[in-house]
Amino acid sequence: MAIQILGLAIAFMTTVIVTRHLDTDGFGRFSVLLNAIVIISSAANLGFHYVLLRETSKSQSEDEAAVARRKVAAASIAVTGVSAVVSLAFAGFIIATMTITAMSALLIGLQIAGVAIGDALCGALRGFGHNLLYQTVTLTRTVLILAGVVVYTQVSPEHATMEGILWIYTAGAFAIIPVVALYLRRAGMALRDFGTELIWPVMKEGGPFIITVTLNLANRRVLTVLMPLFVSLSEVGVFALALTLFNAYTTLVYAPVVTITARMGQAIGAKDIPALQHQMNFGALLSGVMAIAGVAGVLVVGPFLLDLLFGPNFAGAKWPLFFLCAALVVDSCFGPTGEVLWLSNRMRLAVLLEANRGAMVLVGTFILVPIYGIAGGGLGFLFGVLIADCIQAYIVWKEVGVKPAIFALAPRMFPWLRLRTL
């Protein structure tokens, strides 16, 4: 968690530098491309990280967990090259919708491949049980990108361009690959031990995961990619900053929830519904307190910090950011219901509900952005999350037997509500 928070701080510093160097129009264009890269490259690791988490949490002994880790790591390494190449085809489709140079298009394709391969190899570090090393390596990549952006924009600011910044991000994506590949030289033993017959079963397990994860990422990032349909690139830049800050804060808010996911998996494996309910309530409390703090921070010091860090041109990010953080509060009230679905092997439901969330967000966005501008993007996201969470929480209650956290916690916190809650 400490390394994750440090990584978020470093990425935040990079955003500050990029926004101060590029104007709102340039940052809007840059953000569209960067969000497209994140969405596409997420599909390239085929959900192995999530298969790994579920398989190890289901294991009854350390030996079983070690075998599960090595299986997933072997399959991940075996298919990562292929998935990275395939992802380039999707990159070409999105790149073709924007007016950019051929070199920028090439850099975006290379960056997608680099991120995909790097993430898969780093995932293999987890597979072999080196979680701290995994976190350190990913942090190193973030530090290298920050250092490159600082040097590039400060040494010759008048010649620095968006394409040059893309070069730095691409180099950062590839920088860690040789180091991790050398460290994982024993991965060849894992492939020989388990054979290629493992690849298809793990991919079959990972398929629904990666669809869910990609949809989740798309739900939070595709708004930036679609915004140019409604508003100018300058306004896209302002909204993209709000979304970037929101995504970073979301990772911070849900970092504690990640630490209880394995416990939730164990409770589901033991069919211990009270223990699962307790972990869900605990996760909701942790994330809810931080989400409320975020909303309060946007209202109280948001305009001042936006002006101080990013300049007056980005002051309009306040209201989109406020509504996005309000959606985080709503999401926290229901608890980590999505994790309950995939930990309990209800992946079809998880995929359908994540798709429903995306549809609700897009409907809200298409309706409200033409009326309220970029603030409508945040408001549409809030309404979409509220409707989707209500549906998902009801299904989890009926399928698994755990209540939405707000219903389980409210009677304890406010006894007079006892007769008014489900």
Short mmCIF file of C-alpha atoms in Angstrom, two decimals:
data_model
loop_
_atom_site.label_atom_id
_atom_site.label_comp_id
_atom_site.label_asym_id
_atom_site.label_seq_id
_atom_site.Cartn_x
_atom_site.Cartn_y
_atom_site.Cartn_z
CA MET A 1 0.00 0.00 0.00
CA ALA A 2 2.83 2.38 0.85
CA ILE A 3 4.49 1.74 -2.52
CA GLN A 4 1.17 2.19 -4.33
CA ILE A 5 0.60 5.53 -2.61
CA LEU A 6 4.15 6.67 -3.46
CA GLY A 7 3.57 5.63 -7.08
CA LEU A 8 0.37 7.67 -7.19
CA ALA A 9 2.21 10.70 -5.82
CA ILE A 10 4.90 10.40 -8.50
CA ALA A 11 2.32 9.96 -11.28
CA PHE A 12 0.51 13.02 -9.92
CA MET A 13 3.71 15.07 -10.16
CA THR A 14 4.11 13.95 -13.77
CA THR A 15 0.57 15.12 -14.55
CA VAL A 16 1.33 18.52 -12.99
CA ILE A 17 4.37 18.96 -15.21
CA VAL A 18 2.61 17.81 -18.38
CA THR A 19 -0.41 20.06 -17.83
CA ARG A 20 1.81 23.07 -17.19
CA HIS A 21 3.77 22.38 -20.36
CA LEU A 22 0.85 21.59 -22.68
CA ASP A 23 -2.12 23.95 -22.91
CA THR A 24 -5.67 22.66 -22.30
CA ASP A 25 -6.03 21.76 -25.99
CA GLY A 26 -2.75 19.83 -26.08
CA PHE A 27 -3.48 18.06 -22.79
CA GLY A 28 -6.91 17.10 -24.12
CA ARG A 29 -5.37 15.44 -27.18
CA PHE A 30 -2.68 13.79 -25.07
CA SER A 31 -5.26 12.47 -22.58
CA VAL A 32 -7.44 10.94 -25.31
CA LEU A 33 -4.44 8.99 -26.58
CA LEU A 34 -3.17 8.00 -23.14
CA ASN A 35 -6.57 6.73 -21.98
CA ALA A 36 -6.95 4.74 -25.19
CA ILE A 37 -3.55 3.16 -24.49
CA VAL A 38 -4.55 2.18 -20.94
CA ILE A 39 -7.84 0.63 -22.06
CA ILE A 40 -6.26 -1.38 -24.89
CA SER A 41 -3.16 -2.56 -23.04
CA SER A 42 -5.28 -3.77 -20.11
CA ALA A 43 -6.70 -6.46 -22.38
CA ALA A 44 -3.24 -7.80 -23.20
CA ASN A 45 -2.49 -9.56 -19.90
CA LEU A 46 -5.69 -11.60 -20.24
CA GLY A 47 -6.74 -11.22 -16.63
CA PHE A 48 -3.97 -13.35 -15.19
CA HIS A 49 -3.53 -11.10 -12.16
CA TYR A 50 -7.11 -11.75 -11.12
CA VAL A 51 -6.97 -15.48 -11.82
CA LEU A 52 -3.85 -15.54 -9.64
CA LEU A 53 -5.59 -13.77 -6.75
CA ARG A 54 -8.59 -16.09 -6.87
CA GLU A 55 -6.60 -19.31 -7.24
CA THR A 56 -4.24 -18.55 -4.37
CA SER A 57 -7.07 -17.43 -2.06
CA LYS A 58 -8.90 -20.72 -2.77
CA SER A 59 -5.81 -22.82 -1.96
CA GLN A 60 -5.98 -24.73 1.29
CA SER A 61 -2.22 -24.89 1.89
CA GLU A 62 0.94 -22.99 0.96
CA ASP A 63 2.00 -25.82 -1.36
CA GLU A 64 -1.27 -25.58 -3.29
CA ALA A 65 -0.92 -21.81 -3.45
CA ALA A 66 2.64 -22.13 -4.80
CA VAL A 67 1.49 -24.52 -7.54
CA ALA A 68 -1.38 -22.16 -8.44
CA ARG A 69 1.02 -19.21 -8.66
CA ARG A 70 3.46 -21.08 -10.91
CA LYS A 71 0.65 -22.25 -13.20
CA VAL A 72 -0.67 -18.76 -13.73
CA ALA A 73 2.82 -17.29 -14.14
CA ALA A 74 3.71 -19.92 -16.76
CA ALA A 75 0.58 -19.30 -18.80
CA SER A 76 1.01 -15.52 -18.50
CA ILE A 77 4.54 -15.56 -19.89
CA ALA A 78 3.58 -17.98 -22.66
CA VAL A 79 0.85 -15.80 -24.16
CA THR A 80 2.01 -12.27 -23.38
CA GLY A 81 3.87 -11.73 -26.65
CA VAL A 82 0.92 -12.84 -28.73
CA SER A 83 -1.58 -10.74 -26.80
CA ALA A 84 0.66 -7.66 -27.08
CA VAL A 85 0.82 -7.98 -30.86
CA VAL A 86 -2.93 -8.57 -31.18
CA SER A 87 -3.60 -5.45 -29.08
CA LEU A 88 -1.86 -3.34 -31.74
CA ALA A 89 -4.75 -4.01 -34.14
CA PHE A 90 -7.17 -2.42 -31.68
CA ALA A 91 -4.74 0.46 -31.22
CA GLY A 92 -4.80 1.16 -34.94
CA PHE A 93 -8.58 1.41 -34.90
CA ILE A 94 -8.65 4.09 -32.18
CA ILE A 95 -5.60 5.94 -33.52
CA ALA A 96 -7.26 6.22 -36.93
CA THR A 97 -10.02 8.36 -35.40
CA MET A 98 -7.58 11.17 -34.46
CA THR A 99 -5.43 13.52 -36.49
CA ILE A 100 -1.89 12.66 -35.38
CA THR A 101 1.46 12.10 -37.07
CA ALA A 102 2.62 8.69 -38.27
CA MET A 103 5.39 8.76 -35.64
CA SER A 104 2.89 9.41 -32.84
CA ALA A 105 0.79 6.49 -34.07
CA LEU A 106 3.86 4.24 -34.06
CA LEU A 107 4.81 5.38 -30.56
CA ILE A 108 1.30 4.65 -29.29
CA GLY A 109 1.39 1.14 -30.76
CA LEU A 110 4.81 0.47 -29.27
CA GLN A 111 3.71 1.82 -25.90
CA ILE A 112 0.71 -0.49 -25.83
CA ALA A 113 2.93 -3.48 -26.59
CA GLY A 114 5.50 -2.39 -24.00
CA VAL A 115 2.93 -1.90 -21.27
CA ALA A 116 1.29 -5.23 -22.09
CA ILE A 117 4.55 -7.20 -22.01
CA GLY A 118 5.84 -5.37 -18.93
CA ASP A 119 2.61 -5.90 -16.99
CA ALA A 120 2.53 -9.60 -17.84
CA LEU A 121 6.15 -10.11 -16.79
CA CYS A 122 5.57 -8.13 -13.59
CA GLY A 123 2.49 -10.28 -13.00
CA ALA A 124 4.77 -13.31 -13.24
CA LEU A 125 6.83 -11.86 -10.38
CA ARG A 126 3.69 -12.14 -8.28
CA GLY A 127 3.22 -15.66 -9.63
CA PHE A 128 6.57 -16.67 -8.18
CA GLY A 129 5.69 -15.04 -4.86
CA HIS A 130 7.75 -11.83 -5.17
CA ASN A 131 5.00 -9.28 -4.51
CA LEU A 132 7.26 -6.60 -2.98
CA LEU A 133 9.64 -6.85 -5.94
CA TYR A 134 6.65 -6.51 -8.29
CA GLN A 135 5.55 -3.30 -6.55
CA THR A 136 9.11 -1.94 -6.58
CA VAL A 137 9.57 -2.60 -10.30
CA THR A 138 6.30 -0.92 -11.25
CA LEU A 139 7.25 2.04 -9.03
CA THR A 140 10.61 2.25 -10.82
CA ARG A 141 8.83 2.56 -14.16
CA THR A 142 6.78 5.48 -12.81
CA VAL A 143 9.93 7.18 -11.46
CA LEU A 144 11.73 6.81 -14.80
CA ILE A 145 8.82 8.43 -16.66
CA LEU A 146 8.73 11.33 -14.18
CA ALA A 147 12.49 11.87 -14.48
CA GLY A 148 12.29 11.81 -18.27
CA VAL A 149 9.41 14.30 -18.39
CA VAL A 150 11.18 16.66 -15.95
CA VAL A 151 14.45 16.66 -17.90
CA TYR A 152 12.73 16.94 -21.28
CA THR A 153 10.44 19.83 -20.37
CA GLN A 154 13.01 21.78 -18.33
CA VAL A 155 16.14 21.49 -20.51
CA SER A 156 14.50 22.74 -23.71
CA PRO A 157 10.90 23.77 -22.97
CA GLU A 158 10.48 25.68 -26.22
CA HIS A 159 11.18 22.53 -28.28
CA ALA A 160 9.25 20.05 -26.11
CA THR A 161 6.19 18.56 -27.85
CA MET A 162 3.44 16.06 -27.14
CA GLU A 163 5.24 13.58 -29.42
CA GLY A 164 8.38 13.94 -27.33
CA ILE A 165 6.44 13.19 -24.16
CA LEU A 166 5.02 10.11 -25.88
CA TRP A 167 8.61 9.01 -26.58
CA ILE A 168 9.35 9.22 -22.84
CA TYR A 169 6.25 7.22 -21.87
CA THR A 170 7.13 4.58 -24.49
CA ALA A 171 10.73 4.31 -23.27
CA GLY A 172 9.46 3.97 -19.71
CA ALA A 173 7.14 1.14 -20.76
CA PHE A 174 10.07 -0.83 -22.21
CA ALA A 175 12.73 0.09 -19.63
CA ILE A 176 11.83 -2.55 -17.06
CA ILE A 177 11.27 -5.44 -19.50
CA PRO A 178 14.93 -6.61 -19.86
CA VAL A 179 15.52 -6.45 -16.11
CA VAL A 180 12.40 -8.44 -15.22
CA ALA A 181 12.99 -10.93 -18.07
CA LEU A 182 16.49 -11.64 -16.78
CA TYR A 183 15.20 -12.09 -13.24
CA LEU A 184 12.57 -14.51 -14.50
CA ARG A 185 15.06 -16.76 -16.31
CA ARG A 186 13.78 -19.63 -14.21
CA ALA A 187 10.34 -19.14 -15.76
CA GLY A 188 11.44 -21.51 -18.50
CA MET A 189 11.47 -24.24 -15.87
CA ALA A 190 7.88 -23.41 -15.02
CA LEU A 191 6.84 -23.79 -18.65
CA ARG A 192 8.62 -27.14 -18.93
CA ASP A 193 7.16 -28.32 -15.63
CA PHE A 194 3.56 -27.59 -16.46
CA GLY A 195 3.49 -27.71 -20.23
CA THR A 196 1.35 -25.86 -22.73
CA GLU A 197 -1.76 -27.82 -21.75
CA LEU A 198 -2.14 -25.34 -18.90
CA ILE A 199 -2.34 -22.29 -21.13
CA TRP A 200 -5.85 -22.84 -22.46
CA PRO A 201 -7.45 -23.67 -19.05
CA VAL A 202 -5.92 -20.55 -17.49
CA MET A 203 -6.92 -18.41 -20.47
CA LYS A 204 -10.42 -19.85 -20.22
CA GLU A 205 -10.47 -18.81 -16.57
CA GLY A 206 -8.97 -15.43 -17.33
CA GLY A 207 -11.28 -14.53 -20.22
CA PRO A 208 -14.26 -13.31 -18.17
CA PHE A 209 -11.87 -11.56 -15.79
CA ILE A 210 -10.21 -9.53 -18.51
CA ILE A 211 -13.56 -8.62 -20.05
CA THR A 212 -14.71 -7.36 -16.64
CA VAL A 213 -11.46 -5.51 -15.93
CA THR A 214 -11.36 -3.92 -19.38
CA LEU A 215 -14.98 -2.83 -19.04
CA ASN A 216 -14.21 -1.37 -15.62
CA LEU A 217 -11.26 0.57 -17.00
CA ALA A 218 -13.28 1.66 -20.01
CA ASN A 219 -16.11 2.87 -17.78
CA ARG A 220 -13.67 5.19 -16.00
CA ARG A 221 -11.61 6.30 -18.99
CA VAL A 222 -13.71 6.07 -22.14
CA LEU A 223 -15.44 9.34 -21.24
CA THR A 224 -12.27 11.19 -22.19
CA VAL A 225 -12.03 9.30 -25.48
CA LEU A 226 -15.66 10.15 -26.33
CA MET A 227 -15.69 13.76 -25.09
CA PRO A 228 -14.41 15.23 -28.40
CA LEU A 229 -17.80 14.25 -29.88
CA PHE A 230 -19.51 16.87 -27.68
CA VAL A 231 -17.03 19.56 -26.64
CA SER A 232 -13.80 21.19 -27.81
CA LEU A 233 -10.40 19.59 -27.19
CA SER A 234 -9.65 22.43 -24.77
CA GLU A 235 -12.65 21.42 -22.65
CA VAL A 236 -11.63 17.78 -23.06
CA GLY A 237 -8.29 18.72 -21.49
CA VAL A 238 -10.03 20.21 -18.44
CA PHE A 239 -12.30 17.18 -18.05
CA ALA A 240 -9.36 14.81 -18.62
CA LEU A 241 -7.54 16.41 -15.70
CA ALA A 242 -10.57 15.85 -13.45
CA LEU A 243 -10.79 12.22 -14.61
CA THR A 244 -7.04 11.69 -14.13
CA LEU A 245 -7.22 12.99 -10.56
CA PHE A 246 -10.33 10.89 -9.93
CA ASN A 247 -8.71 7.68 -11.23
CA ALA A 248 -5.65 8.28 -9.04
CA TYR A 249 -7.82 8.94 -5.99
CA THR A 250 -9.94 5.85 -6.77
CA THR A 251 -6.81 3.69 -6.61
CA LEU A 252 -5.95 5.28 -3.27
CA VAL A 253 -9.47 4.82 -1.88
CA TYR A 254 -9.67 1.16 -2.86
CA ALA A 255 -6.09 0.24 -1.90
CA PRO A 256 -7.26 -0.93 1.58
CA VAL A 257 -10.01 -3.03 -0.05
CA VAL A 258 -7.38 -4.98 -2.00
CA THR A 259 -5.89 -6.09 1.31
CA ILE A 260 -9.15 -7.80 2.37
CA THR A 261 -9.93 -9.43 -0.98
CA ALA A 262 -8.08 -12.63 -0.08
CA ARG A 263 -10.05 -12.81 3.18
CA MET A 264 -13.28 -12.43 1.23
CA GLY A 265 -12.17 -15.27 -1.03
CA GLN A 266 -11.47 -17.47 1.98
CA ALA A 267 -14.88 -16.67 3.48
CA ILE A 268 -16.58 -17.56 0.19
CA GLY A 269 -14.57 -20.79 -0.06
CA ALA A 270 -15.67 -21.73 3.48
CA LYS A 271 -19.26 -20.60 2.77
CA ASP A 272 -19.03 -18.36 5.81
CA ILE A 273 -21.56 -15.65 4.93
CA PRO A 274 -21.26 -13.74 8.27
CA ALA A 275 -17.49 -13.48 7.78
CA LEU A 276 -18.00 -12.33 4.18
CA GLN A 277 -20.54 -9.73 5.33
CA HIS A 278 -18.07 -8.50 7.95
CA GLN A 279 -15.28 -8.10 5.38
CA MET A 280 -17.64 -6.32 2.97
CA ASN A 281 -18.74 -3.90 5.70
CA PHE A 282 -15.13 -3.29 6.70
CA GLY A 283 -14.13 -2.55 3.10
CA ALA A 284 -17.06 -0.17 2.68
CA LEU A 285 -16.11 1.74 5.84
CA LEU A 286 -12.46 2.07 4.79
CA SER A 287 -13.27 3.29 1.28
CA GLY A 288 -16.28 5.36 2.34
CA VAL A 289 -14.38 7.52 4.82
CA MET A 290 -11.71 8.30 2.22
CA ALA A 291 -14.28 8.96 -0.50
CA ILE A 292 -16.16 11.46 1.69
CA ALA A 293 -12.85 13.15 2.51
CA GLY A 294 -12.24 13.51 -1.23
CA VAL A 295 -15.60 15.18 -1.84
CA ALA A 296 -15.02 17.58 1.05
CA GLY A 297 -11.53 18.35 -0.21
CA VAL A 298 -12.80 19.20 -3.71
CA LEU A 299 -15.36 21.62 -2.27
CA VAL A 300 -13.07 23.29 0.28
CA VAL A 301 -9.64 23.48 -1.35
CA GLY A 302 -10.30 22.17 -4.87
CA PRO A 303 -10.34 25.52 -6.74
CA PHE A 304 -7.24 26.76 -4.89
CA LEU A 305 -5.21 23.60 -5.56
CA LEU A 306 -6.29 23.37 -9.21
CA ASP A 307 -5.15 26.95 -9.78
CA LEU A 308 -1.93 26.50 -7.81
CA LEU A 309 -0.83 23.21 -9.36
CA PHE A 310 -2.20 23.28 -12.89
CA GLY A 311 -2.92 26.93 -13.63
CA PRO A 312 -6.12 29.00 -14.02
CA ASN A 313 -7.04 27.35 -17.32
CA PHE A 314 -7.86 24.12 -15.45
CA ALA A 315 -10.06 25.69 -12.75
CA GLY A 316 -13.16 24.34 -14.53
CA ALA A 317 -12.20 20.81 -13.46
CA LYS A 318 -13.75 21.43 -10.02
CA TRP A 319 -17.36 20.40 -10.74
CA PRO A 320 -16.61 17.33 -12.90
CA LEU A 321 -14.20 16.21 -10.17
CA PHE A 322 -16.82 16.83 -7.47
CA PHE A 323 -19.44 14.66 -9.20
CA LEU A 324 -16.90 11.94 -9.95
CA CYS A 325 -15.85 11.80 -6.28
CA ALA A 326 -19.52 11.78 -5.26
CA ALA A 327 -19.90 8.65 -7.41
CA LEU A 328 -17.05 7.15 -5.39
CA VAL A 329 -19.02 7.79 -2.17
CA VAL A 330 -22.06 6.06 -3.69
CA ASP A 331 -19.96 3.10 -4.78
CA SER A 332 -18.43 2.78 -1.31
CA CYS A 333 -21.86 2.65 0.35
CA PHE A 334 -22.67 -0.65 -1.34
CA GLY A 335 -19.32 -2.28 -0.55
CA PRO A 336 -17.07 -4.36 -2.83
CA THR A 337 -19.94 -6.29 -4.46
CA GLY A 338 -18.07 -6.74 -7.73
CA GLU A 339 -15.27 -8.60 -5.97
CA VAL A 340 -17.85 -10.89 -4.34
CA LEU A 341 -19.14 -11.90 -7.78
CA TRP A 342 -15.84 -12.92 -9.30
CA LEU A 343 -14.49 -14.48 -6.10
CA SER A 344 -17.63 -16.65 -5.97
CA ASN A 345 -17.07 -17.69 -9.61
CA ARG A 346 -20.11 -15.83 -10.96
CA MET A 347 -18.14 -14.37 -13.83
CA ARG A 348 -20.98 -14.21 -16.35
CA LEU A 349 -22.94 -12.06 -13.93
CA ALA A 350 -19.86 -9.93 -13.28
CA VAL A 351 -19.37 -9.32 -17.01
CA LEU A 352 -23.04 -8.48 -17.59
CA LEU A 353 -23.22 -6.14 -14.61
CA GLU A 354 -20.00 -4.34 -15.56
CA ALA A 355 -21.36 -3.93 -19.08
CA ASN A 356 -24.57 -2.57 -17.58
CA ARG A 357 -22.55 -0.08 -15.53
CA GLY A 358 -20.80 1.12 -18.67
CA ALA A 359 -24.10 1.45 -20.51
CA MET A 360 -25.61 3.48 -17.66
CA VAL A 361 -22.59 5.79 -17.55
CA LEU A 362 -22.65 6.32 -21.31
CA VAL A 363 -26.39 7.01 -21.35
CA GLY A 364 -26.01 9.56 -18.56
CA THR A 365 -23.06 11.16 -20.36
CA PHE A 366 -24.79 11.38 -23.75
CA ILE A 367 -27.84 12.99 -22.11
CA LEU A 368 -26.15 15.43 -19.73
CA VAL A 369 -22.95 16.58 -21.50
CA PRO A 370 -24.83 18.44 -24.27
CA ILE A 371 -26.81 20.24 -21.52
CA TYR A 372 -24.21 20.89 -18.81
CA GLY A 373 -20.91 20.58 -20.68
CA ILE A 374 -18.01 18.83 -18.98
CA ALA A 375 -19.78 19.00 -15.60
CA GLY A 376 -22.43 16.79 -17.23
CA GLY A 377 -19.74 14.16 -17.77
CA GLY A 378 -19.21 13.87 -14.03
CA LEU A 379 -22.94 14.07 -13.31
CA GLY A 380 -23.70 11.37 -15.89
CA PHE A 381 -21.05 9.15 -14.30
CA LEU A 382 -22.65 9.68 -10.87
CA PHE A 383 -26.15 8.71 -12.04
CA GLY A 384 -24.81 5.75 -14.00
CA VAL A 385 -22.91 4.40 -10.99
CA LEU A 386 -25.92 4.87 -8.68
CA ILE A 387 -28.28 2.90 -10.94
CA ALA A 388 -25.73 0.19 -11.73
CA ASP A 389 -24.74 -0.25 -8.07
CA CYS A 390 -28.37 -0.65 -6.98
CA ILE A 391 -28.87 -3.42 -9.55
CA GLN A 392 -25.58 -5.13 -8.72
CA ALA A 393 -26.09 -4.98 -4.95
CA TYR A 394 -29.57 -6.51 -5.27
CA ILE A 395 -28.27 -9.39 -7.41
CA VAL A 396 -25.35 -10.06 -5.03
CA TRP A 397 -27.80 -10.11 -2.11
CA LYS A 398 -30.04 -12.65 -3.84
CA GLU A 399 -27.24 -14.79 -5.31
CA VAL A 400 -24.70 -14.83 -2.47
CA GLY A 401 -26.70 -13.76 0.58
CA VAL A 402 -24.75 -10.67 1.68
CA LYS A 403 -26.50 -7.34 2.08
CA PRO A 404 -25.27 -4.10 0.56
CA ALA A 405 -22.97 -2.58 3.17
CA ILE A 406 -25.17 0.48 3.66
CA PHE A 407 -28.11 -1.73 4.72
CA ALA A 408 -25.95 -3.85 7.03
CA LEU A 409 -24.19 -0.92 8.70
CA ALA A 410 -26.97 1.67 8.97
CA PRO A 411 -28.94 -0.08 11.77
CA ARG A 412 -25.77 -0.42 13.83
CA MET A 413 -24.70 3.18 13.37
CA PHE A 414 -28.20 4.65 13.62
CA PRO A 415 -30.47 2.37 15.76
CA TRP A 416 -33.57 4.44 14.97
CA LEU A 417 -33.26 3.25 11.34
CA ARG A 418 -33.67 -0.39 12.34
CA LEU A 419 -37.31 -0.59 11.33
CA ARG A 420 -36.78 1.37 8.16
CA THR A 421 -34.07 -0.78 6.57
CA LEU A 422 -34.31 -4.07 4.73
#
